[in-house]
Amino acid sequence: GDATVALTADGARGTRSLLVQGRTQSWNGAAVDVTDVLVPGTTYTIGLWLRLPAGAGEAGLRVSVQRDVDGVASYETVTTVERVTSQWTQVVASYTPGRFDTASLYVESTGSLTDFLLDDVLVSGVTYTPDLSLPSVADALADDFPFGLGIEPVDTLGGRGDLAAHHAVQITPGNQMKPESVQPAEGTFTYGDADLMVDWALEHDMRVYGHTLVWHQQTPAWFFERDGAPLTTSTADQALLRDRLRTHIEAVADHFRDTYGEYGTPGNPIFAFDVVNEVIDESQPDGLRRSEWYRVLGASYVADAFRYARAAFGPDVLLFINDYNSEYPDKRAPYLRLVTDLLAQGVPVDGVGHQLHVEVGRSVPMIEDTIEAFEALPVTQAVTELDVSTYRHAGEQWATPPADRLLEQAYYYRDVLAMLKRHAASLESVTVWGLEDSRTWLRAGAAPLLFDGALQAKPAFWGVVDPSRIGATPTPTATPTPTPTATPTPTSTPTPTATPTVTPTP
């Protein structure tokens, strides 16, 4: 960008630092080429010191990595410090890169154009080796339902890939099949990372659950514009948006058929797809989210999407609707009503997905009530994005959860899986949303998954595989009134993998 850098005589721990000034865009900053430093799939600790010039007030700064693959750039957040002042602040975070041709590490701001100083940038890596002698989660659950993992391309590399392949029989690509990844500009389709993940699944004899065709997030703005202006509810604009919806779905279906063969054949591992994701808003009179899709087309786009998907994918791909917080009665009711109405109209809904982003203490009977409610309909169901945060409420914060909370999490996983097994005949699969804790989409310290950042099994793993090996029963604590999950399916901007260590210089 337009920024300039200069050495100063004010260091965080020495006598020099780098001053970044003259920024005209928030992404302007100091960058260093780390192509020959980083290795895909290796976890790194990135440390540096930041401050603003005297008198500059405060601002948010972000440490980021740009990865370029086959000429396509991706931008990933390593960590964000919301409040940097004129006092030196140390920042330490973890980062695991996916594949790249070139990579650079840089510091940018979250919105301001302030000057800033940085010093003592250190990148150190460690290679973790998983214990593949442990029982496979998929094998432990094989008599009940297939076990899947929601993963990113980085999770197919090295020890991470070994761990995922050992424990799962299906994968859900976290972001690679979402609209902004597949069709960032109208008529421009990119499938590189999506194909990479399907290829990896084939190599390891896995199924692929596609995610997602229609969503209110991670959908490019052009979908809802004509010549740069927002679409209206005119007949012409509605026809344009329906055509774009149909074209997108057909293009995705055709690509994976042309690349891997007809659906339902051994060469094509895609067996299911989230057609419509997170359309329920229980606060609305009709229970539907007021998205751009809804603004232009009204409720009809949901049925249209399923009909287009059936025509494009054929009968051998299960078509799912998917949502979060479906265990809460207020969300369950409009979700159930919508699916019931769609089926009554002959809309080809094959399955209902329950994300189950929950926390320790979330009512398991409440989850079961939802599964039982949908058992009355002629659909299959799936747990699509299960994770269990160790935080009970937003006021809790830690770098590492207390031992008793990890035990509580393990017993919670045990109870959820025991309940799901009672309904195995109704479940197409159960998927945990992430491989290990350091790359969860949740805030740092939530530690919601079965493996820790070093790829080692946690008590939660044994809660799923063999509860007799969890350990001591945790001391019971009061269960707060459950609060709906605030943020659903993760977006393409990676969640910071560690909470910044903020240490102002005395």
mmCIF file of C-alpha atoms in Angstrom, residues 23-378:
data_model
loop_
_atom_site.group_PDB
_atom_site.id
_atom_site.type_symbol
_atom_site.label_atom_id
_atom_site.label_comp_id
_atom_site.label_asym_id
_atom_site.label_seq_id
_atom_site.Cartn_x
_atom_site.Cartn_y
_atom_site.Cartn_z
ATOM 1 C CA ARG A 23 -1.338 4.714 5.791
ATOM 2 C CA THR A 24 -4.310 5.394 3.490
ATOM 3 C CA GLN A 25 -6.119 2.037 3.936
ATOM 4 C CA SER A 26 -6.607 -0.028 7.085
ATOM 5 C CA TRP A 27 -4.718 -2.930 5.508
ATOM 6 C CA ASN A 28 -1.623 -0.808 4.829
ATOM 7 C CA GLY A 29 1.197 -1.871 7.121
ATOM 8 C CA ALA A 30 4.572 -3.488 7.495
ATOM 9 C CA ALA A 31 4.922 -6.955 5.933
ATOM 10 C CA VAL A 32 7.593 -9.617 5.893
ATOM 11 C CA ASP A 33 7.883 -12.523 3.464
ATOM 12 C CA VAL A 34 7.569 -15.787 5.408
ATOM 13 C CA THR A 35 7.401 -18.132 2.436
ATOM 14 C CA ASP A 36 10.636 -19.820 3.458
ATOM 15 C CA VAL A 37 9.823 -19.665 7.181
ATOM 16 C CA LEU A 38 6.408 -21.334 7.403
ATOM 17 C CA VAL A 39 5.603 -24.950 6.593
ATOM 18 C CA PRO A 40 1.957 -25.834 5.831
ATOM 19 C CA GLY A 41 0.327 -27.771 8.641
ATOM 20 C CA THR A 42 2.899 -26.757 11.263
ATOM 21 C CA THR A 43 1.722 -24.753 14.272
ATOM 22 C CA TYR A 44 3.654 -21.549 15.009
ATOM 23 C CA THR A 45 3.823 -19.139 17.900
ATOM 24 C CA ILE A 46 3.981 -15.587 16.580
ATOM 25 C CA GLY A 47 5.106 -12.903 18.988
ATOM 26 C CA LEU A 48 5.703 -9.173 18.583
ATOM 27 C CA TRP A 49 5.389 -5.846 20.385
ATOM 28 C CA LEU A 50 3.071 -3.024 19.292
ATOM 29 C CA ARG A 51 2.350 0.544 20.323
ATOM 30 C CA LEU A 52 1.013 3.818 18.945
ATOM 31 C CA PRO A 53 2.988 7.082 18.839
ATOM 32 C CA ALA A 54 2.687 9.367 21.862
ATOM 33 C CA GLY A 55 -0.574 11.302 21.809
ATOM 34 C CA ALA A 56 -2.238 9.037 19.257
ATOM 35 C CA GLY A 57 -4.889 7.736 21.645
ATOM 36 C CA GLU A 58 -5.789 4.094 21.112
ATOM 37 C CA ALA A 59 -6.673 1.818 18.198
ATOM 38 C CA GLY A 60 -7.232 -1.816 17.276
ATOM 39 C CA LEU A 61 -4.414 -3.590 15.442
ATOM 40 C CA ARG A 62 -4.491 -6.960 13.723
ATOM 41 C CA VAL A 63 -1.740 -9.466 12.942
ATOM 42 C CA SER A 64 -2.513 -11.179 9.638
ATOM 43 C CA VAL A 65 -1.089 -13.572 7.069
ATOM 44 C CA GLN A 66 -1.590 -13.412 3.316
ATOM 45 C CA ARG A 67 -1.349 -16.800 1.603
ATOM 46 C CA ASP A 68 -1.235 -17.036 -2.192
ATOM 47 C CA VAL A 69 -2.174 -20.325 -3.852
ATOM 48 C CA ASP A 70 -2.339 -20.700 -7.629
ATOM 49 C CA GLY A 71 -2.544 -16.939 -7.986
ATOM 50 C CA VAL A 72 -5.434 -16.560 -5.521
ATOM 51 C CA ALA A 73 -4.787 -14.622 -2.310
ATOM 52 C CA SER A 74 -6.402 -15.394 1.031
ATOM 53 C CA TYR A 75 -6.151 -13.219 4.108
ATOM 54 C CA GLU A 76 -6.171 -14.792 7.555
ATOM 55 C CA THR A 77 -6.314 -13.195 10.972
ATOM 56 C CA VAL A 78 -3.701 -14.501 13.389
ATOM 57 C CA THR A 79 -4.988 -12.371 16.256
ATOM 58 C CA THR A 80 -6.485 -8.955 16.989
ATOM 59 C CA VAL A 81 -5.634 -6.571 19.834
ATOM 60 C CA GLU A 82 -8.632 -4.326 20.274
ATOM 61 C CA ARG A 83 -6.874 -1.671 22.372
ATOM 62 C CA VAL A 84 -3.319 -0.611 21.590
ATOM 63 C CA THR A 85 -2.086 2.593 23.245
ATOM 64 C CA SER A 86 1.199 4.514 23.360
ATOM 65 C CA GLN A 87 2.569 1.919 25.811
ATOM 66 C CA TRP A 88 4.345 -1.108 24.347
ATOM 67 C CA THR A 89 2.037 -4.135 24.294
ATOM 68 C CA GLN A 90 3.282 -7.680 23.800
ATOM 69 C CA VAL A 91 1.174 -9.915 21.544
ATOM 70 C CA VAL A 92 1.543 -13.710 21.381
ATOM 71 C CA ALA A 93 -0.718 -15.989 19.345
ATOM 72 C CA SER A 94 -0.715 -19.337 17.538
ATOM 73 C CA TYR A 95 -1.139 -19.853 13.814
ATOM 74 C CA THR A 96 -1.229 -22.933 11.575
ATOM 75 C CA PRO A 97 -0.955 -22.170 7.839
ATOM 76 C CA GLY A 98 -2.600 -24.100 5.084
ATOM 77 C CA ARG A 99 -0.841 -24.711 1.790
ATOM 78 C CA PHE A 100 0.656 -21.747 -0.045
ATOM 79 C CA ASP A 101 2.950 -20.773 -2.883
ATOM 80 C CA THR A 102 3.954 -17.551 -1.130
ATOM 81 C CA ALA A 103 3.096 -16.136 2.287
ATOM 82 C CA SER A 104 3.632 -12.859 4.118
ATOM 83 C CA LEU A 105 3.083 -11.795 7.722
ATOM 84 C CA TYR A 106 1.863 -8.263 8.295
ATOM 85 C CA VAL A 107 0.269 -5.890 10.799
ATOM 86 C CA GLU A 108 -2.782 -3.829 9.881
ATOM 87 C CA SER A 109 -5.445 -1.901 11.773
ATOM 88 C CA THR A 110 -9.055 -2.847 12.411
ATOM 89 C CA GLY A 111 -10.329 0.385 10.881
ATOM 90 C CA SER A 112 -8.267 3.448 11.742
ATOM 91 C CA LEU A 113 -5.402 4.903 9.704
ATOM 92 C CA THR A 114 -3.210 5.575 12.721
ATOM 93 C CA ASP A 115 0.569 5.323 12.641
ATOM 94 C CA PHE A 116 1.993 2.522 14.788
ATOM 95 C CA LEU A 117 5.283 0.995 15.885
ATOM 96 C CA LEU A 118 6.284 -2.653 16.046
ATOM 97 C CA ASP A 119 9.296 -4.498 17.368
ATOM 98 C CA ASP A 120 10.777 -7.931 18.092
ATOM 99 C CA VAL A 121 8.753 -10.061 15.664
ATOM 100 C CA LEU A 122 9.435 -13.718 16.424
ATOM 101 C CA VAL A 123 8.019 -16.781 14.653
ATOM 102 C CA SER A 124 8.722 -20.195 16.165
ATOM 103 C CA GLY A 125 7.180 -23.503 15.171
ATOM 104 C CA VAL A 126 6.612 -26.961 16.545
ATOM 105 C CA THR A 127 5.430 -30.141 14.837
ATOM 106 C CA TYR A 128 2.864 -32.114 16.833
ATOM 107 C CA THR A 129 2.465 -35.873 16.460
ATOM 108 C CA PRO A 130 -0.945 -37.382 17.227
ATOM 109 C CA ASP A 131 -1.322 -40.699 19.021
ATOM 110 C CA LEU A 132 -2.758 -42.949 16.338
ATOM 111 C CA SER A 133 -2.818 -45.933 18.686
ATOM 112 C CA LEU A 134 -5.958 -44.492 20.294
ATOM 113 C CA PRO A 135 -9.311 -46.030 19.386
ATOM 114 C CA SER A 136 -10.933 -44.388 16.377
ATOM 115 C CA VAL A 137 -13.951 -42.231 17.162
ATOM 116 C CA ALA A 138 -15.590 -43.462 13.962
ATOM 117 C CA ASP A 139 -15.019 -47.081 14.947
ATOM 118 C CA ALA A 140 -16.436 -46.453 18.422
ATOM 119 C CA LEU A 141 -19.623 -45.016 16.910
ATOM 120 C CA ALA A 142 -19.842 -47.280 13.862
ATOM 121 C CA ASP A 143 -22.790 -49.257 15.194
ATOM 122 C CA ASP A 144 -24.779 -46.054 15.653
ATOM 123 C CA PHE A 145 -23.964 -43.489 12.943
ATOM 124 C CA PRO A 146 -21.080 -42.237 10.794
ATOM 125 C CA PHE A 147 -18.777 -39.776 12.566
ATOM 126 C CA GLY A 148 -17.578 -36.696 10.717
ATOM 127 C CA LEU A 149 -15.355 -33.672 11.209
ATOM 128 C CA GLY A 150 -15.829 -30.131 9.944
ATOM 129 C CA ILE A 151 -12.347 -29.207 8.754
ATOM 130 C CA GLU A 152 -10.293 -26.776 6.676
ATOM 131 C CA PRO A 153 -7.593 -27.594 4.096
ATOM 132 C CA VAL A 154 -4.870 -27.152 6.728
ATOM 133 C CA ASP A 155 -6.419 -30.070 8.623
ATOM 134 C CA THR A 156 -5.528 -32.435 5.785
ATOM 135 C CA LEU A 157 -1.791 -31.795 6.205
ATOM 136 C CA GLY A 158 0.842 -33.670 8.206
ATOM 137 C CA GLY A 159 -0.117 -34.880 11.651
ATOM 138 C CA ARG A 160 -3.398 -33.015 11.456
ATOM 139 C CA GLY A 161 -4.385 -34.995 8.397
ATOM 140 C CA ASP A 162 -3.309 -38.232 10.066
ATOM 141 C CA LEU A 163 -5.472 -37.408 13.077
ATOM 142 C CA ALA A 164 -8.538 -36.530 10.985
ATOM 143 C CA ALA A 165 -8.204 -39.617 8.807
ATOM 144 C CA HIS A 166 -7.824 -41.879 11.843
ATOM 145 C CA HIS A 167 -10.970 -40.700 13.581
ATOM 146 C CA ALA A 168 -13.540 -39.729 10.923
ATOM 147 C CA VAL A 169 -15.321 -41.389 8.016
ATOM 148 C CA GLN A 170 -16.737 -38.191 6.568
ATOM 149 C CA ILE A 171 -15.799 -34.522 6.380
ATOM 150 C CA THR A 172 -17.596 -31.236 5.939
ATOM 151 C CA PRO A 173 -15.516 -28.498 4.288
ATOM 152 C CA GLY A 174 -15.784 -25.536 6.647
ATOM 153 C CA ASN A 175 -15.713 -22.711 4.100
ATOM 154 C CA GLN A 176 -14.585 -24.009 0.719
ATOM 155 C CA MET A 177 -18.032 -24.692 -0.756
ATOM 156 C CA LYS A 178 -19.736 -21.518 0.443
ATOM 157 C CA PRO A 179 -20.930 -19.060 -2.213
ATOM 158 C CA GLU A 180 -18.153 -16.485 -1.774
ATOM 159 C CA SER A 181 -15.525 -19.218 -2.126
ATOM 160 C CA VAL A 182 -17.097 -20.844 -5.178
ATOM 161 C CA GLN A 183 -18.352 -17.813 -7.121
ATOM 162 C CA PRO A 184 -16.667 -14.637 -5.846
ATOM 163 C CA ALA A 185 -17.642 -12.749 -8.996
ATOM 164 C CA GLU A 186 -20.585 -13.488 -11.254
ATOM 165 C CA GLY A 187 -19.653 -16.241 -13.653
ATOM 166 C CA THR A 188 -16.217 -16.759 -12.091
ATOM 167 C CA PHE A 189 -16.077 -20.127 -10.349
ATOM 168 C CA THR A 190 -13.193 -21.309 -8.171
ATOM 169 C CA TYR A 191 -13.055 -24.842 -6.799
ATOM 170 C CA GLY A 192 -9.364 -25.282 -5.921
ATOM 171 C CA ASP A 193 -9.672 -25.752 -2.164
ATOM 172 C CA ALA A 194 -13.006 -27.557 -2.454
ATOM 173 C CA ASP A 195 -11.504 -30.061 -4.879
ATOM 174 C CA LEU A 196 -8.475 -30.452 -2.638
ATOM 175 C CA MET A 197 -10.728 -31.536 0.212
ATOM 176 C CA VAL A 198 -12.819 -33.874 -1.926
ATOM 177 C CA ASP A 199 -9.614 -35.404 -3.301
ATOM 178 C CA TRP A 200 -8.342 -35.936 0.234
ATOM 179 C CA ALA A 201 -11.623 -37.539 1.260
ATOM 180 C CA LEU A 202 -11.427 -39.920 -1.686
ATOM 181 C CA GLU A 203 -7.845 -40.793 -0.819
ATOM 182 C CA HIS A 204 -8.977 -41.763 2.688
ATOM 183 C CA ASP A 205 -12.227 -43.488 1.668
ATOM 184 C CA MET A 206 -14.402 -40.821 3.300
ATOM 185 C CA ARG A 207 -17.784 -39.324 2.515
ATOM 186 C CA VAL A 208 -18.239 -35.579 1.961
ATOM 187 C CA TYR A 209 -21.102 -33.513 3.348
ATOM 188 C CA GLY A 210 -21.335 -30.332 1.240
ATOM 189 C CA HIS A 211 -21.790 -26.980 2.974
ATOM 190 C CA THR A 212 -23.524 -24.733 1.836
ATOM 191 C CA LEU A 213 -25.440 -23.536 -1.253
ATOM 192 C CA VAL A 214 -27.602 -20.722 0.168
ATOM 193 C CA TRP A 215 -26.746 -18.576 3.186
ATOM 194 C CA HIS A 216 -27.191 -15.001 4.339
ATOM 195 C CA GLN A 217 -23.474 -14.766 5.140
ATOM 196 C CA GLN A 218 -20.417 -15.389 2.958
ATOM 197 C CA THR A 219 -22.470 -14.644 -0.140
ATOM 198 C CA PRO A 220 -20.983 -11.946 -2.399
ATOM 199 C CA ALA A 221 -22.875 -8.661 -2.614
ATOM 200 C CA TRP A 222 -23.174 -8.970 -6.394
ATOM 201 C CA PHE A 223 -25.846 -11.651 -5.946
ATOM 202 C CA PHE A 224 -28.194 -8.921 -4.707
ATOM 203 C CA GLU A 225 -27.204 -6.079 -7.048
ATOM 204 C CA ARG A 226 -27.833 -4.958 -10.605
ATOM 205 C CA ASP A 227 -25.207 -2.591 -12.006
ATOM 206 C CA GLY A 228 -24.047 -1.850 -8.457
ATOM 207 C CA ALA A 229 -27.502 -0.916 -7.138
ATOM 208 C CA PRO A 230 -29.460 -3.118 -4.709
ATOM 209 C CA LEU A 231 -32.071 -5.357 -6.254
ATOM 210 C CA THR A 232 -35.685 -4.418 -5.643
ATOM 211 C CA THR A 233 -38.802 -6.545 -5.403
ATOM 212 C CA SER A 234 -39.702 -5.817 -9.016
ATOM 213 C CA THR A 235 -40.630 -8.762 -11.196
ATOM 214 C CA ALA A 236 -37.460 -8.296 -13.239
ATOM 215 C CA ASP A 237 -35.169 -8.195 -10.224
ATOM 216 C CA GLN A 238 -36.836 -11.200 -8.641
ATOM 217 C CA ALA A 239 -36.372 -13.121 -11.881
ATOM 218 C CA LEU A 240 -32.700 -12.111 -11.956
ATOM 219 C CA LEU A 241 -32.054 -13.311 -8.415
ATOM 220 C CA ARG A 242 -33.869 -16.607 -9.003
ATOM 221 C CA ASP A 243 -31.792 -17.109 -12.127
ATOM 222 C CA ARG A 244 -28.600 -16.449 -10.159
ATOM 223 C CA LEU A 245 -29.734 -18.889 -7.473
ATOM 224 C CA ARG A 246 -30.449 -21.603 -10.029
ATOM 225 C CA THR A 247 -27.244 -20.946 -11.948
ATOM 226 C CA HIS A 248 -25.108 -21.147 -8.814
ATOM 227 C CA ILE A 249 -26.643 -24.411 -7.639
ATOM 228 C CA GLU A 250 -26.428 -25.975 -11.088
ATOM 229 C CA ALA A 251 -22.804 -24.907 -11.501
ATOM 230 C CA VAL A 252 -21.791 -26.470 -8.181
ATOM 231 C CA ALA A 253 -23.629 -29.704 -8.944
ATOM 232 C CA ASP A 254 -22.242 -29.906 -12.471
ATOM 233 C CA HIS A 255 -18.663 -29.266 -11.337
ATOM 234 C CA PHE A 256 -18.547 -32.070 -8.810
ATOM 235 C CA ARG A 257 -20.333 -34.428 -11.204
ATOM 236 C CA ASP A 258 -17.980 -33.592 -14.078
ATOM 237 C CA THR A 259 -14.926 -33.871 -11.834
ATOM 238 C CA TYR A 260 -15.771 -36.972 -9.796
ATOM 239 C CA GLY A 261 -18.463 -38.806 -11.716
ATOM 240 C CA GLU A 262 -22.157 -39.254 -11.169
ATOM 241 C CA TYR A 263 -23.424 -38.825 -7.615
ATOM 242 C CA GLY A 264 -23.957 -42.113 -5.848
ATOM 243 C CA THR A 265 -21.046 -43.799 -7.625
ATOM 244 C CA PRO A 266 -17.779 -44.819 -5.889
ATOM 245 C CA GLY A 267 -15.749 -42.009 -7.457
ATOM 246 C CA ASN A 268 -17.958 -39.239 -6.089
ATOM 247 C CA PRO A 269 -17.960 -39.086 -2.276
ATOM 248 C CA ILE A 270 -20.480 -36.234 -1.924
ATOM 249 C CA PHE A 271 -23.569 -37.798 -0.351
ATOM 250 C CA ALA A 272 -25.336 -34.774 1.172
ATOM 251 C CA PHE A 273 -25.454 -30.999 0.888
ATOM 252 C CA ASP A 274 -26.738 -28.161 3.066
ATOM 253 C CA VAL A 275 -29.028 -26.455 0.582
ATOM 254 C CA VAL A 276 -30.261 -23.659 2.845
ATOM 255 C CA ASN A 277 -28.414 -22.605 5.986
ATOM 256 C CA GLU A 278 -29.712 -20.631 8.987
ATOM 257 C CA VAL A 279 -32.976 -19.245 7.633
ATOM 258 C CA ILE A 280 -34.841 -19.273 10.949
ATOM 259 C CA ASP A 281 -35.286 -16.140 13.061
ATOM 260 C CA GLU A 282 -37.648 -16.859 15.885
ATOM 261 C CA SER A 283 -38.134 -13.133 16.566
ATOM 262 C CA GLN A 284 -39.970 -12.630 13.246
ATOM 263 C CA PRO A 285 -43.716 -13.221 12.952
ATOM 264 C CA ASP A 286 -43.238 -15.908 10.294
ATOM 265 C CA GLY A 287 -40.056 -17.250 11.887
ATOM 266 C CA LEU A 288 -37.855 -16.474 8.874
ATOM 267 C CA ARG A 289 -34.633 -14.463 8.794
ATOM 268 C CA ARG A 290 -34.854 -11.120 7.042
ATOM 269 C CA SER A 291 -31.873 -11.759 4.773
ATOM 270 C CA GLU A 292 -31.205 -10.263 1.357
ATOM 271 C CA TRP A 293 -32.685 -13.432 -0.107
ATOM 272 C CA TYR A 294 -35.869 -12.788 1.841
ATOM 273 C CA ARG A 295 -35.918 -9.047 1.110
ATOM 274 C CA VAL A 296 -36.048 -9.619 -2.633
ATOM 275 C CA LEU A 297 -37.849 -12.959 -2.962
ATOM 276 C CA GLY A 298 -39.753 -13.408 0.273
ATOM 277 C CA ALA A 299 -40.038 -16.905 1.718
ATOM 278 C CA SER A 300 -40.251 -18.553 -1.702
ATOM 279 C CA TYR A 301 -36.474 -18.748 -2.177
ATOM 280 C CA VAL A 302 -36.219 -21.609 0.320
ATOM 281 C CA ALA A 303 -38.484 -23.901 -1.693
ATOM 282 C CA ASP A 304 -36.895 -22.723 -4.941
ATOM 283 C CA ALA A 305 -33.419 -23.618 -3.691
ATOM 284 C CA PHE A 306 -34.456 -27.167 -2.824
ATOM 285 C CA ARG A 307 -36.214 -27.693 -6.126
ATOM 286 C CA TYR A 308 -33.233 -26.369 -8.066
ATOM 287 C CA ALA A 309 -30.920 -28.577 -6.013
ATOM 288 C CA ARG A 310 -32.917 -31.742 -6.652
ATOM 289 C CA ALA A 311 -32.959 -31.050 -10.372
ATOM 290 C CA ALA A 312 -29.205 -30.345 -10.358
ATOM 291 C CA PHE A 313 -27.879 -33.045 -8.014
ATOM 292 C CA GLY A 314 -30.404 -35.782 -8.730
ATOM 293 C CA PRO A 315 -31.787 -38.308 -6.250
ATOM 294 C CA ASP A 316 -28.487 -39.581 -4.824
ATOM 295 C CA VAL A 317 -27.536 -36.520 -2.772
ATOM 296 C CA LEU A 318 -29.424 -35.892 0.469
ATOM 297 C CA LEU A 319 -30.678 -32.309 0.586
ATOM 298 C CA PHE A 320 -30.526 -30.727 4.053
ATOM 299 C CA ILE A 321 -31.779 -27.618 5.739
ATOM 300 C CA ASN A 322 -29.461 -26.613 8.587
ATOM 301 C CA ASP A 323 -29.710 -24.282 11.577
ATOM 302 C CA TYR A 324 -28.330 -23.486 15.026
ATOM 303 C CA ASN A 325 -30.069 -23.305 18.410
ATOM 304 C CA SER A 326 -32.750 -25.683 17.152
ATOM 305 C CA GLU A 327 -32.798 -27.226 20.619
ATOM 306 C CA TYR A 328 -34.470 -24.129 22.072
ATOM 307 C CA PRO A 329 -38.277 -24.360 21.985
ATOM 308 C CA ASP A 330 -38.658 -20.851 20.544
ATOM 309 C CA LYS A 331 -36.374 -21.768 17.631
ATOM 310 C CA ARG A 332 -37.602 -25.341 17.304
ATOM 311 C CA ALA A 333 -41.209 -24.306 16.653
ATOM 312 C CA PRO A 334 -40.665 -22.171 13.512
ATOM 313 C CA TYR A 335 -38.020 -24.616 12.250
ATOM 314 C CA LEU A 336 -40.452 -27.501 12.568
ATOM 315 C CA ARG A 337 -43.240 -25.446 11.021
ATOM 316 C CA LEU A 338 -41.089 -24.463 8.039
ATOM 317 C CA VAL A 339 -40.003 -28.013 7.267
ATOM 318 C CA THR A 340 -43.560 -29.284 7.702
ATOM 319 C CA ASP A 341 -44.855 -26.654 5.292
ATOM 320 C CA LEU A 342 -42.133 -27.374 2.726
ATOM 321 C CA LEU A 343 -42.884 -31.085 2.785
ATOM 322 C CA ALA A 344 -46.601 -30.379 2.414
ATOM 323 C CA GLN A 345 -45.787 -28.420 -0.751
ATOM 324 C CA GLY A 346 -43.819 -31.351 -2.137
ATOM 325 C CA VAL A 347 -40.491 -29.582 -1.709
ATOM 326 C CA PRO A 348 -37.672 -32.186 -1.710
ATOM 327 C CA VAL A 349 -36.253 -31.731 1.788
ATOM 328 C CA ASP A 350 -34.472 -34.967 2.724
ATOM 329 C CA GLY A 351 -32.853 -33.977 5.992
ATOM 330 C CA VAL A 352 -32.830 -31.551 8.903
ATOM 331 C CA GLY A 353 -29.520 -30.447 10.378
ATOM 332 C CA HIS A 354 -28.967 -29.416 13.983
ATOM 333 C CA GLN A 355 -25.688 -27.566 14.422
ATOM 334 C CA LEU A 356 -25.460 -28.035 18.219
ATOM 335 C CA HIS A 357 -22.991 -25.297 19.060
ATOM 336 C CA VAL A 358 -23.526 -25.691 22.789
ATOM 337 C CA GLU A 359 -21.770 -25.186 26.126
ATOM 338 C CA VAL A 360 -21.390 -27.358 29.200
ATOM 339 C CA GLY A 361 -24.679 -27.300 31.019
ATOM 340 C CA ARG A 362 -26.921 -26.874 27.943
ATOM 341 C CA SER A 363 -29.986 -29.045 28.546
ATOM 342 C CA VAL A 364 -29.562 -32.458 26.916
ATOM 343 C CA PRO A 365 -33.293 -33.290 27.325
ATOM 344 C CA MET A 366 -34.046 -30.090 25.408
ATOM 345 C CA ILE A 367 -31.881 -31.333 22.526
ATOM 346 C CA GLU A 368 -33.644 -34.676 22.633
ATOM 347 C CA ASP A 369 -37.035 -32.976 22.513
ATOM 348 C CA THR A 370 -36.055 -31.366 19.226
ATOM 349 C CA ILE A 371 -34.874 -34.614 17.672
ATOM 350 C CA GLU A 372 -38.086 -36.313 18.760
ATOM 351 C CA ALA A 373 -40.185 -33.492 17.313
ATOM 352 C CA PHE A 374 -38.623 -33.937 13.870
ATOM 353 C CA GLU A 375 -38.948 -37.709 14.065
ATOM 354 C CA ALA A 376 -42.616 -37.152 13.361
ATOM 355 C CA LEU A 377 -41.695 -35.962 9.852
ATOM 356 C CA PRO A 378 -40.542 -38.121 6.908
#
